[in-house]
Coordinates of C-alpha atoms in Angstrom, one line a residue:
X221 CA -12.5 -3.7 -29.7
X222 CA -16.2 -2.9 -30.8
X223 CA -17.6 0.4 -31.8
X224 CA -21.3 1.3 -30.7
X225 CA -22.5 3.6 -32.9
X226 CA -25.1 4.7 -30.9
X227 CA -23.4 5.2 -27.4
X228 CA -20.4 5.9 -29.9
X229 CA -18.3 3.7 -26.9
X230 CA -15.3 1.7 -27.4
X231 CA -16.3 -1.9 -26.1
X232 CA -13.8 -5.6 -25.2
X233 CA -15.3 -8.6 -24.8
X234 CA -17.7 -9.8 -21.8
X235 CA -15.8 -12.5 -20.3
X236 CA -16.1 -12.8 -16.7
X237 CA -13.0 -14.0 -14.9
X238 CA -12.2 -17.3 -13.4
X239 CA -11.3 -16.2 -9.9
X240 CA -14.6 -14.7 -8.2
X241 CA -14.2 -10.7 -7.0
X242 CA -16.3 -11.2 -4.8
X243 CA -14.0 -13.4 -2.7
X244 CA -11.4 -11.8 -0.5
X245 CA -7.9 -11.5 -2.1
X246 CA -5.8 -13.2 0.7
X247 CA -8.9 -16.0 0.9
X248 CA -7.9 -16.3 -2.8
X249 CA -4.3 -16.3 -3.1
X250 CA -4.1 -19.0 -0.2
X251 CA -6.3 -21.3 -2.6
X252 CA -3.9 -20.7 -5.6
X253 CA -1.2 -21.2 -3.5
X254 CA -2.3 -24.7 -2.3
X255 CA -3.0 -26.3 -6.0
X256 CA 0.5 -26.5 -6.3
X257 CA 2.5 -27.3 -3.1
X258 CA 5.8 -28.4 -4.2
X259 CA 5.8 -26.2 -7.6
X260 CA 8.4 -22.9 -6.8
X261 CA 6.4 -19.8 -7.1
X262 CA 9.5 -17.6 -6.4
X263 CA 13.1 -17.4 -6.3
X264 CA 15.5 -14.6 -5.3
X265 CA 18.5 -14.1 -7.7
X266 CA 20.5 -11.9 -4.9
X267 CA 20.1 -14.9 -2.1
X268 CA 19.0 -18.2 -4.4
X269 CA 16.3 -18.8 -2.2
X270 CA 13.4 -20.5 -3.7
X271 CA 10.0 -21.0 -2.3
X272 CA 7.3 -23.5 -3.1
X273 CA 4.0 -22.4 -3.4
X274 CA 3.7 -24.3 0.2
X275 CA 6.8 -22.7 1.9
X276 CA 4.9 -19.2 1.0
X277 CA 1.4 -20.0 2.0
X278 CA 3.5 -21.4 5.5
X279 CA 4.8 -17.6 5.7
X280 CA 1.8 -15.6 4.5
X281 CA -0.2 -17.7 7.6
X282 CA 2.4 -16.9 10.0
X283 CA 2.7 -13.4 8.8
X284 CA -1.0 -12.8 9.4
X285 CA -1.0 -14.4 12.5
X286 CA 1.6 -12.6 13.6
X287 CA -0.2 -9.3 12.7
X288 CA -3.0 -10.1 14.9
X289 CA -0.6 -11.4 17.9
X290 CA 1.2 -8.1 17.6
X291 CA -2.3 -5.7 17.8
X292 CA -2.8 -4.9 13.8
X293 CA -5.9 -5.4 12.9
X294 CA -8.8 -4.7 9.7
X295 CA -8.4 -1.5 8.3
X296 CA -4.9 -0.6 9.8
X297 CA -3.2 0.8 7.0
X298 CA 0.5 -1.1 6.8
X299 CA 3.0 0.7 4.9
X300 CA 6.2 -1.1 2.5
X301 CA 8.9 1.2 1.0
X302 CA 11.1 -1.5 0.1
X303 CA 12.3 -3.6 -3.2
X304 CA 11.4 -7.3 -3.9
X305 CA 13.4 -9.2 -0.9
X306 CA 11.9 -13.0 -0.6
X307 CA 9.1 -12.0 2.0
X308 CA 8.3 -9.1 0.7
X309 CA 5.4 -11.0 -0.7
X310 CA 4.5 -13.1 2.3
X311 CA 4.2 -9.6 4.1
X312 CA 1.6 -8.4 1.5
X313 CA -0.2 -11.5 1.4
X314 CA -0.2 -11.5 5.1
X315 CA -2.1 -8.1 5.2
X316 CA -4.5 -9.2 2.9
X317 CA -5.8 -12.2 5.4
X318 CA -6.6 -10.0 8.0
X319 CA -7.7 -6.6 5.9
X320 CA -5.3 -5.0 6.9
X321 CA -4.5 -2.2 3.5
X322 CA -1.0 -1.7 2.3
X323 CA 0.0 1.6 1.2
X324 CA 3.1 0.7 -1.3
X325 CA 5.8 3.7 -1.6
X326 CA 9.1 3.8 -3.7
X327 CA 11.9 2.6 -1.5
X328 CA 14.2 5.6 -3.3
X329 CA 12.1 7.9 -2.5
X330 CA 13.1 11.6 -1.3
X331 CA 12.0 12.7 2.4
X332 CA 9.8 14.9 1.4
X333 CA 7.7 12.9 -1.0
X334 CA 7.7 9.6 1.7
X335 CA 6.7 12.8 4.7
X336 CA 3.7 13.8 1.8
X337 CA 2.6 10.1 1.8
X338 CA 2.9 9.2 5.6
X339 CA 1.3 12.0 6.6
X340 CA -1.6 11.1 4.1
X341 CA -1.9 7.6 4.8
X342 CA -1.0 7.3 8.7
X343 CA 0.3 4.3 8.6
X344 CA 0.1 2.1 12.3
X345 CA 3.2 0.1 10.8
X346 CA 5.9 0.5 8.4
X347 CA 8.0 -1.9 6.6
X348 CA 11.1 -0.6 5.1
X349 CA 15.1 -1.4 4.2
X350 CA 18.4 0.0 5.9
X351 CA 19.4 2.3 3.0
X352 CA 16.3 4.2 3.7
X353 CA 15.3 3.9 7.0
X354 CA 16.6 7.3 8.5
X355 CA 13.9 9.2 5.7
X356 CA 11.2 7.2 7.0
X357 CA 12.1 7.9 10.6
X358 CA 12.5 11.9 9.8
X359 CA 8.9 11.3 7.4
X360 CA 7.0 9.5 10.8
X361 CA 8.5 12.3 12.7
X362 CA 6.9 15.2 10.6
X363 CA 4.0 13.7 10.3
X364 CA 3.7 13.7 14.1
X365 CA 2.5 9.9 14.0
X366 CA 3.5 7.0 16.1
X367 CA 4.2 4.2 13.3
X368 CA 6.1 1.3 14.4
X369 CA 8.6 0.5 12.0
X370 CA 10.8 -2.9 10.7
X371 CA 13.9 -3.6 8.6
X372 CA 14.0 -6.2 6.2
X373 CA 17.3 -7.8 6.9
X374 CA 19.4 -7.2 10.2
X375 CA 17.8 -5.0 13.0
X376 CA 19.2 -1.7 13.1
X377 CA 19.7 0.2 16.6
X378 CA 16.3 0.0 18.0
X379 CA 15.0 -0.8 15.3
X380 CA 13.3 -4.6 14.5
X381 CA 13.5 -7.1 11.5
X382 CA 10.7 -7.5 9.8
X383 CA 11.4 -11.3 9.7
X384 CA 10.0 -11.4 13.6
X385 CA 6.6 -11.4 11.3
X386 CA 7.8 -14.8 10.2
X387 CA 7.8 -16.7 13.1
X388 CA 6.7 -19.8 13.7
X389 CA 3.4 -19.4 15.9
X390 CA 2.5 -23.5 16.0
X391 CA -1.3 -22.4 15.2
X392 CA -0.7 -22.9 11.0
X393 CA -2.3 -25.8 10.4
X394 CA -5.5 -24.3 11.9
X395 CA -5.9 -20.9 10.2
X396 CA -9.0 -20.2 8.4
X397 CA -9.3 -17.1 7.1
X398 CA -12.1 -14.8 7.9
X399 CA -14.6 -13.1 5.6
X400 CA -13.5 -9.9 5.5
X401 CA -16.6 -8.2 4.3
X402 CA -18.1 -6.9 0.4
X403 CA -14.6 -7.0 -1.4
X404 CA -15.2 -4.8 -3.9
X405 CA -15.6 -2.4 -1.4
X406 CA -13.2 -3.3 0.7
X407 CA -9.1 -1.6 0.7
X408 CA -6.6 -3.5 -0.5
X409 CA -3.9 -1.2 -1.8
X410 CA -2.8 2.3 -1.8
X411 CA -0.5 3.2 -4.5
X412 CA 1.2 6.4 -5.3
X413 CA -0.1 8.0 -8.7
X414 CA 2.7 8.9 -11.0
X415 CA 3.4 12.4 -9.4
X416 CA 4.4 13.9 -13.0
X417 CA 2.8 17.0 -12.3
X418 CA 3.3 17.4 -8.4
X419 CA 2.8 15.3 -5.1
X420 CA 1.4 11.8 -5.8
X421 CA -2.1 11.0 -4.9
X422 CA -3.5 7.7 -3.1
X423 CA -4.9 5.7 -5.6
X424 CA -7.2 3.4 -3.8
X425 CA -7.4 -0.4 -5.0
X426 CA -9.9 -2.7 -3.6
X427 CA -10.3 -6.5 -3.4
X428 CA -12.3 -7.5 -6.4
X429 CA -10.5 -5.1 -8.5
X430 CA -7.1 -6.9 -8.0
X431 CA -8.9 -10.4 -8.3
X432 CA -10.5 -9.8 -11.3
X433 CA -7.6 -7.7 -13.3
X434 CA -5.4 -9.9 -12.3
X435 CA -7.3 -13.3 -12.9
X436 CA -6.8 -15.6 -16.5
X437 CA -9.6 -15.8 -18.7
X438 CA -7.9 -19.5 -19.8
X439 CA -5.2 -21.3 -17.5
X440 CA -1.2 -21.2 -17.8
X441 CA -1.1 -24.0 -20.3
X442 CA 3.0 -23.5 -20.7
X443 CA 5.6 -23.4 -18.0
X444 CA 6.1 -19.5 -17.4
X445 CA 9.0 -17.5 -15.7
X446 CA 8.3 -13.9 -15.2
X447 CA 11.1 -11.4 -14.1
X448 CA 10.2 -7.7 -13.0
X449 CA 12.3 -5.2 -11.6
X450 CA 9.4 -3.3 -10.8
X451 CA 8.6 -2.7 -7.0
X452 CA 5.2 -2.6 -5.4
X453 CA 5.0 1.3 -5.7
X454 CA 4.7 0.3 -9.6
X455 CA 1.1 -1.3 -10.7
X456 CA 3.8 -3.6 -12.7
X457 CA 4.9 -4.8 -9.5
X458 CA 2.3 -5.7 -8.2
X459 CA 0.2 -6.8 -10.9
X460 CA 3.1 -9.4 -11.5
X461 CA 3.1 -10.0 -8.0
X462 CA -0.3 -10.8 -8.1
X463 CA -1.4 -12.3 -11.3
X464 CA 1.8 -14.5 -11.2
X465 CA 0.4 -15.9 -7.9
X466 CA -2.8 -16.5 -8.6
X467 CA -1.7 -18.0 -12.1
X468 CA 0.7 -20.2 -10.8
X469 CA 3.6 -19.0 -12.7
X470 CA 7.2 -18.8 -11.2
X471 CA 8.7 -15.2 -10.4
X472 CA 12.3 -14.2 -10.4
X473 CA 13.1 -11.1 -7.9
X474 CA 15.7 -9.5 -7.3
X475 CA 16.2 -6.2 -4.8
X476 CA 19.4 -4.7 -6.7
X477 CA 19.1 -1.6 -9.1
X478 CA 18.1 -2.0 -12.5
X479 CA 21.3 -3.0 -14.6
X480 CA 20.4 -4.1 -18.7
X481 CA 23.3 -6.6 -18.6
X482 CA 22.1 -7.7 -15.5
X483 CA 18.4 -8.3 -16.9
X484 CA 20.0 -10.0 -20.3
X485 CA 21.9 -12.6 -17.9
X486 CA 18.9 -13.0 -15.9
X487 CA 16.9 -14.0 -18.8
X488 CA 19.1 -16.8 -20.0
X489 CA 19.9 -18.0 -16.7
X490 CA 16.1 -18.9 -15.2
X491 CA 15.0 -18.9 -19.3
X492 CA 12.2 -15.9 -18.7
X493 CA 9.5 -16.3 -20.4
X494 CA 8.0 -13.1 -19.4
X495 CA 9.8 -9.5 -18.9
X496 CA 8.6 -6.7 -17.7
X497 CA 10.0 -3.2 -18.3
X498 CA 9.0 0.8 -19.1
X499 CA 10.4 2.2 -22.3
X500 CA 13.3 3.8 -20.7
X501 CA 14.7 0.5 -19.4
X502 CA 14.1 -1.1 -22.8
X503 CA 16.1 1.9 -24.3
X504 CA 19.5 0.4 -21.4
X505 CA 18.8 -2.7 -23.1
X506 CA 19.1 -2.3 -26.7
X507 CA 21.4 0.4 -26.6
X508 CA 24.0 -3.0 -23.9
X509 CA 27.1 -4.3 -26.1
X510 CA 25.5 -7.5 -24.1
X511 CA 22.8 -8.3 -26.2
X512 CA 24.8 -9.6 -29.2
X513 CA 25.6 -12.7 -26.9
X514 CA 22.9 -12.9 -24.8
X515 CA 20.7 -15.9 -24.4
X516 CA 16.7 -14.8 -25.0
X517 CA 15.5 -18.0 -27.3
X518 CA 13.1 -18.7 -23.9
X519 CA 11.6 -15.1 -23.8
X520 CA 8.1 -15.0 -25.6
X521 CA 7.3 -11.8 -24.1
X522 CA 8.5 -8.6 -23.3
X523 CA 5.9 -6.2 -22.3
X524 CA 6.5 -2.6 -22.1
X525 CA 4.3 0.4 -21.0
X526 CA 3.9 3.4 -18.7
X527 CA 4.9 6.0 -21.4
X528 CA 5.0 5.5 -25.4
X529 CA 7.2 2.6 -26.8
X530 CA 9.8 4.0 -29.6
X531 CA 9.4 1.6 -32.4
X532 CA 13.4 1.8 -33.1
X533 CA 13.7 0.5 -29.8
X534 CA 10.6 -2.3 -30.5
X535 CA 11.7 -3.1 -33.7
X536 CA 15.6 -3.6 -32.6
X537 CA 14.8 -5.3 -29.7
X538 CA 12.5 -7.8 -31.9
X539 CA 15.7 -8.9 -33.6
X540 CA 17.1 -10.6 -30.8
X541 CA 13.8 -12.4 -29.9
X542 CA 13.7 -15.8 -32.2
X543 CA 10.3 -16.8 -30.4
X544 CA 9.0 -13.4 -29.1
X545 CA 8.0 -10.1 -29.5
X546 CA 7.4 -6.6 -27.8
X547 CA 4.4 -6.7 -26.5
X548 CA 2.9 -3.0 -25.5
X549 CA -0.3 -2.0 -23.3
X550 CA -1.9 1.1 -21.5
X551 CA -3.2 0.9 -18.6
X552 CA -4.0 3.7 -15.3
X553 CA -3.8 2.7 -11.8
X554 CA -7.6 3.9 -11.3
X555 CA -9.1 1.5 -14.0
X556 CA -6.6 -1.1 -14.9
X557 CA -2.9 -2.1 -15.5
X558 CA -3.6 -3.4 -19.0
X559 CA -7.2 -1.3 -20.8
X560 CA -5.5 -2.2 -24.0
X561 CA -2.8 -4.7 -25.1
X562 CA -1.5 -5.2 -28.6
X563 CA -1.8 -9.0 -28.5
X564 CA -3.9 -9.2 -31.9
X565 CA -2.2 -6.7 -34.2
X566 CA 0.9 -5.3 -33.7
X567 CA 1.1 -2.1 -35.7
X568 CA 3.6 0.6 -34.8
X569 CA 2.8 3.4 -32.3
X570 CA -0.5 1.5 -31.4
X571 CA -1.3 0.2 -27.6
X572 CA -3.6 -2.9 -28.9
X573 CA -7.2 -3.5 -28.3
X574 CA -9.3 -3.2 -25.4
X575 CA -8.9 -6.1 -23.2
X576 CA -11.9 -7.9 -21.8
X577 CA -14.7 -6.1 -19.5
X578 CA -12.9 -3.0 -20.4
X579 CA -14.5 0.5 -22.1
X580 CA -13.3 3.2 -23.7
X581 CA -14.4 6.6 -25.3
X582 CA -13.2 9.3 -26.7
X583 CA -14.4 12.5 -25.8
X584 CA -13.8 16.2 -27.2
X585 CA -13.8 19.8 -25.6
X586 CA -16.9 20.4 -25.1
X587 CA -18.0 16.2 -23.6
X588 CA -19.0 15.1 -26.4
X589 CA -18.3 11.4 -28.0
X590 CA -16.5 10.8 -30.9
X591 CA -16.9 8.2 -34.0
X592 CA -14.1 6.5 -35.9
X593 CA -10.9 8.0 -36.6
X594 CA -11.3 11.4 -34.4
X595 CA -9.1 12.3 -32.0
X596 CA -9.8 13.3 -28.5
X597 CA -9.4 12.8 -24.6
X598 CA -9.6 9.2 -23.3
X599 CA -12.0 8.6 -20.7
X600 CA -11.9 4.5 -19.6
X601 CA -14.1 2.7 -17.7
X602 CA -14.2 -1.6 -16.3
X603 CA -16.7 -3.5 -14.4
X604 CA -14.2 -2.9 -10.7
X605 CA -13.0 0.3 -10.9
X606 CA -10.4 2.2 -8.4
X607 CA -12.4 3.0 -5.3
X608 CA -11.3 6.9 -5.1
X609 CA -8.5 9.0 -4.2
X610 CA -7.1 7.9 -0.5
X611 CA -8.9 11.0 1.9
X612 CA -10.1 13.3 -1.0
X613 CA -13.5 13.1 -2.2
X614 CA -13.4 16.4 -4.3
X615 CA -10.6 14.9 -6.6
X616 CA -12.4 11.8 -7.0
X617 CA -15.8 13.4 -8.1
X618 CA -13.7 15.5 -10.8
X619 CA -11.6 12.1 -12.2
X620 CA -14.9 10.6 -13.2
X621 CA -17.4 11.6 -15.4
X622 CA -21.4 11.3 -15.1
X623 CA -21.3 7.6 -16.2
X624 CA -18.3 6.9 -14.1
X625 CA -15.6 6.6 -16.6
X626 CA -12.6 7.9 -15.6
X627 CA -10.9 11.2 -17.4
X628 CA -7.1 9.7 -18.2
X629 CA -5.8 12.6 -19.5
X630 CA -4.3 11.2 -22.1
X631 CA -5.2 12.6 -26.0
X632 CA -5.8 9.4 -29.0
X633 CA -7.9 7.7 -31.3
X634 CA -9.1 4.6 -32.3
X635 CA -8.3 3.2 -36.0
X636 CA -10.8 0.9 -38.7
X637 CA -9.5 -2.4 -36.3
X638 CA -10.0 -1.0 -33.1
X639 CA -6.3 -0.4 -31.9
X640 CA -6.1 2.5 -29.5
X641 CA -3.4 5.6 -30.6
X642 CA -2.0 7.5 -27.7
X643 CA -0.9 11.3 -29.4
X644 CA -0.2 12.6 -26.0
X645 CA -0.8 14.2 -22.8
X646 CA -3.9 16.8 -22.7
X647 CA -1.8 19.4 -20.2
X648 CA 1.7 18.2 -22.5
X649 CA 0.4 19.2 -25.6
X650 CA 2.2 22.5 -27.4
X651 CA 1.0 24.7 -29.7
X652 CA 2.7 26.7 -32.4
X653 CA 0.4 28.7 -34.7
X654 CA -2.6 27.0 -33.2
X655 CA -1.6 23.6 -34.5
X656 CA -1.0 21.0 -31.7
X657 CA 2.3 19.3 -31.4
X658 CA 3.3 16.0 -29.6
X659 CA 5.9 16.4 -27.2
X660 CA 6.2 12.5 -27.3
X661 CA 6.1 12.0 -31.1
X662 CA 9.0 14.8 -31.2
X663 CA 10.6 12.7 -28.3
X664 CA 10.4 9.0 -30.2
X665 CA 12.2 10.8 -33.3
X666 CA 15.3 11.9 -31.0
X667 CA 15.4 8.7 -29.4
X668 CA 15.5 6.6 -32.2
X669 CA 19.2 8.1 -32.8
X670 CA 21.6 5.7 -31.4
X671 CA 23.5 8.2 -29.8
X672 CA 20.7 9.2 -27.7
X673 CA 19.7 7.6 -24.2
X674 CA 16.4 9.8 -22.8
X675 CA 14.9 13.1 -24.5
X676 CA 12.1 15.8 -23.4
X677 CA 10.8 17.9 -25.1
X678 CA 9.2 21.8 -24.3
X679 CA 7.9 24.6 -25.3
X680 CA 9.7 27.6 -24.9
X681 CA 7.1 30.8 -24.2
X682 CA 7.2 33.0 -27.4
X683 CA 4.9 35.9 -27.6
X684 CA 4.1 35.4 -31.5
X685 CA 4.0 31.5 -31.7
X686 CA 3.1 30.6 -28.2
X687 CA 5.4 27.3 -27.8
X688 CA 8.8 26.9 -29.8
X689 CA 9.6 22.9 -29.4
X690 CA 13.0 22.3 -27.6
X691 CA 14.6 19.4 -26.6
X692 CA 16.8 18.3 -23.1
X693 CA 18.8 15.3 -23.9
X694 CA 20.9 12.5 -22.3
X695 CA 23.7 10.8 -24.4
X696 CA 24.3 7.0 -24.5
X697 CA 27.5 6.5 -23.2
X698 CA 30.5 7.0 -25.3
X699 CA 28.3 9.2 -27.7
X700 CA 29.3 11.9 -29.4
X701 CA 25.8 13.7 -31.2
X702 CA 25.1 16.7 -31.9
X703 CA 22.2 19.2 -31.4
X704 CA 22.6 19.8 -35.1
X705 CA 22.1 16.1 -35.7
X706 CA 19.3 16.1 -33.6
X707 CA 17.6 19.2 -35.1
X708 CA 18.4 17.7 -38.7
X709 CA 16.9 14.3 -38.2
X710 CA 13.7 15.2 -36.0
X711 CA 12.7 18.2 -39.0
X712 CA 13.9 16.0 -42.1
X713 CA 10.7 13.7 -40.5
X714 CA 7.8 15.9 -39.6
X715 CA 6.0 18.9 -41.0
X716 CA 7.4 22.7 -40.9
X717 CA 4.9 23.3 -37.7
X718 CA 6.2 20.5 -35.6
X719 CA 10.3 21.5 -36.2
X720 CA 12.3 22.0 -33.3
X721 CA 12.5 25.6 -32.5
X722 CA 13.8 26.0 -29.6
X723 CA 17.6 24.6 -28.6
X724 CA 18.6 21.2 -27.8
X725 CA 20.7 21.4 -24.8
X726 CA 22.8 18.1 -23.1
X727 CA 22.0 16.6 -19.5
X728 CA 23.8 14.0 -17.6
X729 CA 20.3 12.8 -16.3
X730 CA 16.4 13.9 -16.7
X731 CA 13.9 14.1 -13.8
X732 CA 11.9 10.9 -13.6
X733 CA 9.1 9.4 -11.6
X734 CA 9.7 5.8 -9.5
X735 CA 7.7 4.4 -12.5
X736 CA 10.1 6.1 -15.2
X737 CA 8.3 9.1 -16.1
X738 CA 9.1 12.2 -17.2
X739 CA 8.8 15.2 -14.7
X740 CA 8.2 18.0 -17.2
X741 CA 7.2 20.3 -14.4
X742 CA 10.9 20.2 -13.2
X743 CA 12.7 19.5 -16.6
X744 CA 12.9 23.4 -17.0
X745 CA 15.2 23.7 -14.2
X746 CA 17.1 20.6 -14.9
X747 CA 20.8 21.4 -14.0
X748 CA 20.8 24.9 -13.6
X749 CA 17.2 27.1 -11.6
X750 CA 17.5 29.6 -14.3
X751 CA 16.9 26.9 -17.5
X752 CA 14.0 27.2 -19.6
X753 CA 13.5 30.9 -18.6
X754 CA 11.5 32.9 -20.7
X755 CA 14.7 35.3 -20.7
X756 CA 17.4 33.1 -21.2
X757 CA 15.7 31.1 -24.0
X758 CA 15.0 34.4 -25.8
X759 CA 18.8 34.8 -25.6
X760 CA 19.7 31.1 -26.7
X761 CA 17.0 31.5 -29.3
X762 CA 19.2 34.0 -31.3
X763 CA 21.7 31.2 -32.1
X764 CA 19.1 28.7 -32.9
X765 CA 17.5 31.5 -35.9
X766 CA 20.7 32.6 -37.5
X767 CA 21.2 27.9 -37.6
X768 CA 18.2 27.9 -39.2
X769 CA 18.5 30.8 -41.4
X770 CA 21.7 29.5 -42.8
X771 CA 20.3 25.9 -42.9
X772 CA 17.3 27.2 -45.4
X773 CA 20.5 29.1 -47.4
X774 CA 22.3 26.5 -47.8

């Protein structure tokens, strides 16, 4: 990362990329596919099916010729709320050929959140699994759309298989693709934004933005083997989806539930090279008595991101990789998976430095840009930016600013090398005497306690201090911790003003997002609609004082 002084911006490299954005993705994909025929690009762990990079181009032709033979067309928005079955990725490809954009949505989503997106996107055609399939009908139906909609897998009542997309049409051979117009700004995706603080939003994703984040600056120059549990309503998904493609590297897929002794085995068995995973997954993994046997001499990397890395989970999980490391990044749907990586240096609680064609600066209050060392929001900016928010203009114009960099949110600072610190969330942030406090930092405390599987932490109201820190906590199995515990080790390690206030209470789970988050706004009524009230925390308080009177005694 380079520092301009004058412009007092964070700068990476100029590189341009390999693949050209101003092609059309599908055009683009088909071409990677064919430099390989007979190499496999995929294989499903639940079925064992493998596909060569020919067998997929085959499908993705059929699939778009299908589209057209059935009436979809440019511009159509399809929708997929399913998990990665073996033509799940012909199906997107498919939709990229003709322009038709896919709007991706979290296959365990609840009705009301897949009703908030239909209804949004108006989808002409929907592509979904059995288990969910009755929300999506009762989500059409509220939106008062006509959406035809497929099953991957058996047909279901009336309903169709998706796999009648797959059919042989006996035109492959002479497909060309079409030019679908000026690609960067042309649709390609819709994805959900995290939803942490309410509905998600359609983050809109076009043609050269996918192309070029998702292109090499140098070629694969070792075999690779990627394996992601993400689904396409994750940017992780699809960016390995995508780059893994158009890199010619070989996926593993699977559509079951996330399982850490399922991942470990997975890893040894195709020898991974690549894993993919948000903190809280890493947090199943370290914490699996499988690991002490488990095969990961092949795995080089293992990137994790979408909220902050624990480094008692990095650093334990670094023990069991001979030949790799954890790898972290930061990254928004709107400007790129990956803004930062921490490829170069790997110092605890950084992201890395800016990737390639990627800005950054850091703003404070009042829009102004600050130098070295100084802490403020994060506004990023690359040369093929998101192309707004899906049918809302108003929200767009206030996530950019007058130089189009987008306003993350997020609070950090850069150090002397150029490494990018996340502190925290702006609207997360807590205050107690008018000193700020971390909700995450507090978090990566608890969490490094081995008893501990997920922690939040809040501000309970308090008229004198204005936030008193508390903590909602999920034990690892088997556990038996303690509040007191908790409350020892997390004030033993930070200064008086950042102590935890407020009571640490047990959960059997936390609110999360599809991508792992935490849902702060509905962790106050976690378990019980009356938790986190400003009344019954004043009540619970009076335990916590007379603990920390005594604790000062004695």
């Amino acid at each position: 990362s380079n520092f301009d002084p004058i412009s007092k911006v964070w700068k990476g490299s100029n590189l341009p990329t390999i693949l050209n954005p101003e092609a059309n993705l599908g055009h683009a994909i088909l071409s990677a596919l064919q430099c390989a025929p007979n190499k496999v690009t995929q294989i499903s762990d639940n079925s064992g099916v493998e596909l060569t990079c020919r067998e997929m181009r085959l499908r993705s032709i059929r699939v778009a010729q299908n589209l057209k033979k059935f009436g979809y067309k440019k511009d159509d928005i399809i929708c997929l709320a399913t998990r990665n079955n073996e033509n799940t990725a012909p199906i997107v490809f498919g939709c990229f050929l003709i322009g038709a954009p896919i709007s991706t949505l979290a296959p365990t989503y609840n009705e009301a959140d897949m009703a908030h997106m239909i209804n949004l996107t108006k989808p002409k055609l929907i592509f979904c699994e059995n288990d969910n399939l009755e929300r999506i009908q009762s989500a059409v139906k509220q939106a008062e759309i006509k959406s035809k909609i497929f099953v991957f897998g058996n047909r279901k009542g009336f309903v169709e298989s998706a796999e009648i997309f797959l059919g042989e049409t006996k035109m492959e051979t002479q497909f060309i693709p079409e030019y679908l117009g000026e690609s960067k700004d042309l649709l390609a995706v819709i994805v959900c934004s995290s939803g942490t603080t309410g509905l998600p939003k359609g983050v809109c994703l076009s043609h050269s933005q996918l192309i070029s984040h998702n292109s090499r600056c140098v070629p694969v120059s070792m075999p690779e083997v990627w394996l992601s549990y993400s689904t396409l309503y994750w940017v992780s998904g699809l960016q390995c989806l995508l780059n893994g493609t158009l890199n010619g590297v070989r996926r593993i897929i699977t559509n079951e539930d996330f399982s850490a002794e399922k991942v470990l085995q997975m890893i040894g068995k195709y020898s991974v090279t690549h894993l993919f995973t948000p903190p809280y997954q890493l947090s199943q993994i370290v914490q699996n008595s499988y690991l002490e046997e488990a095969d990961l001499k092949s795995l080089r990397m293992y990137i994790c991101g979408g909220s902050p890395v624990p480094d008692f989970y990095r650093d334990k999980m670094n023990k069991y990789l001979p030949n790799g490391r954890i790898f972290t990044a930061y990254g928004t749907s709107e400007v790129m998976p990956g803004i930062t990586f921490d490829f170069i240096y790997n110092k605890k609680g950084s992201v890395g430095n800016l990737m390639p064609n990627a800005s950054i600066k850091i703003v404070d209050e009042d829009g102004n840009n600050l130098g070295k060392g100084k802490t403020g929001e994060i506004y990023a900016k690359h040369l093929y930016m998101f192309l707004g928010y899906y049918k809302n203009d108003e929200m767009t114009k206030d996530a950019l600013d007058s130089e189009g960099f987008f306003k993350t949110g997020d609070i950090g600072h850069f150090d002397s090398d150029g490494c990018l610190f996340i502190v925290d969330r702006k609207k997360e942030i807590l205050k107690y005497d008018n000193y700020q406090i971390s909700p995450s930092e507090l978090e990566c405390l608890i969490m490094e306690l081995p008893g501990v599987r997920l922690a939040a932490v809040v501000g309970v109201p308090d008229i004198v201090h204005t936030d008193l820190p508390a903590a909602a906590v999920v034990k690892a199995p088997e556990s038996n911790i303690t509040a007191e515990e908790i409350v020892d080790h997390v004030n033993s390690n930070v200064s008086d003003y950042k102590r935890l206030r407020g009571p640490v209470l047990f959960f059997d789970e936390l609110p999360l997002t599809e991508s792992g988050k935490l849902k702060r706004n509905q962790i106050k009524s976690v378990g019980n609609p009356d938790f986190f009230t400003y009344e019954l925390l004043q009540k619970s308080l009076i335990h916590w004082k007379i603990y920390f009177i005594l604790h000062i005694i004695l």
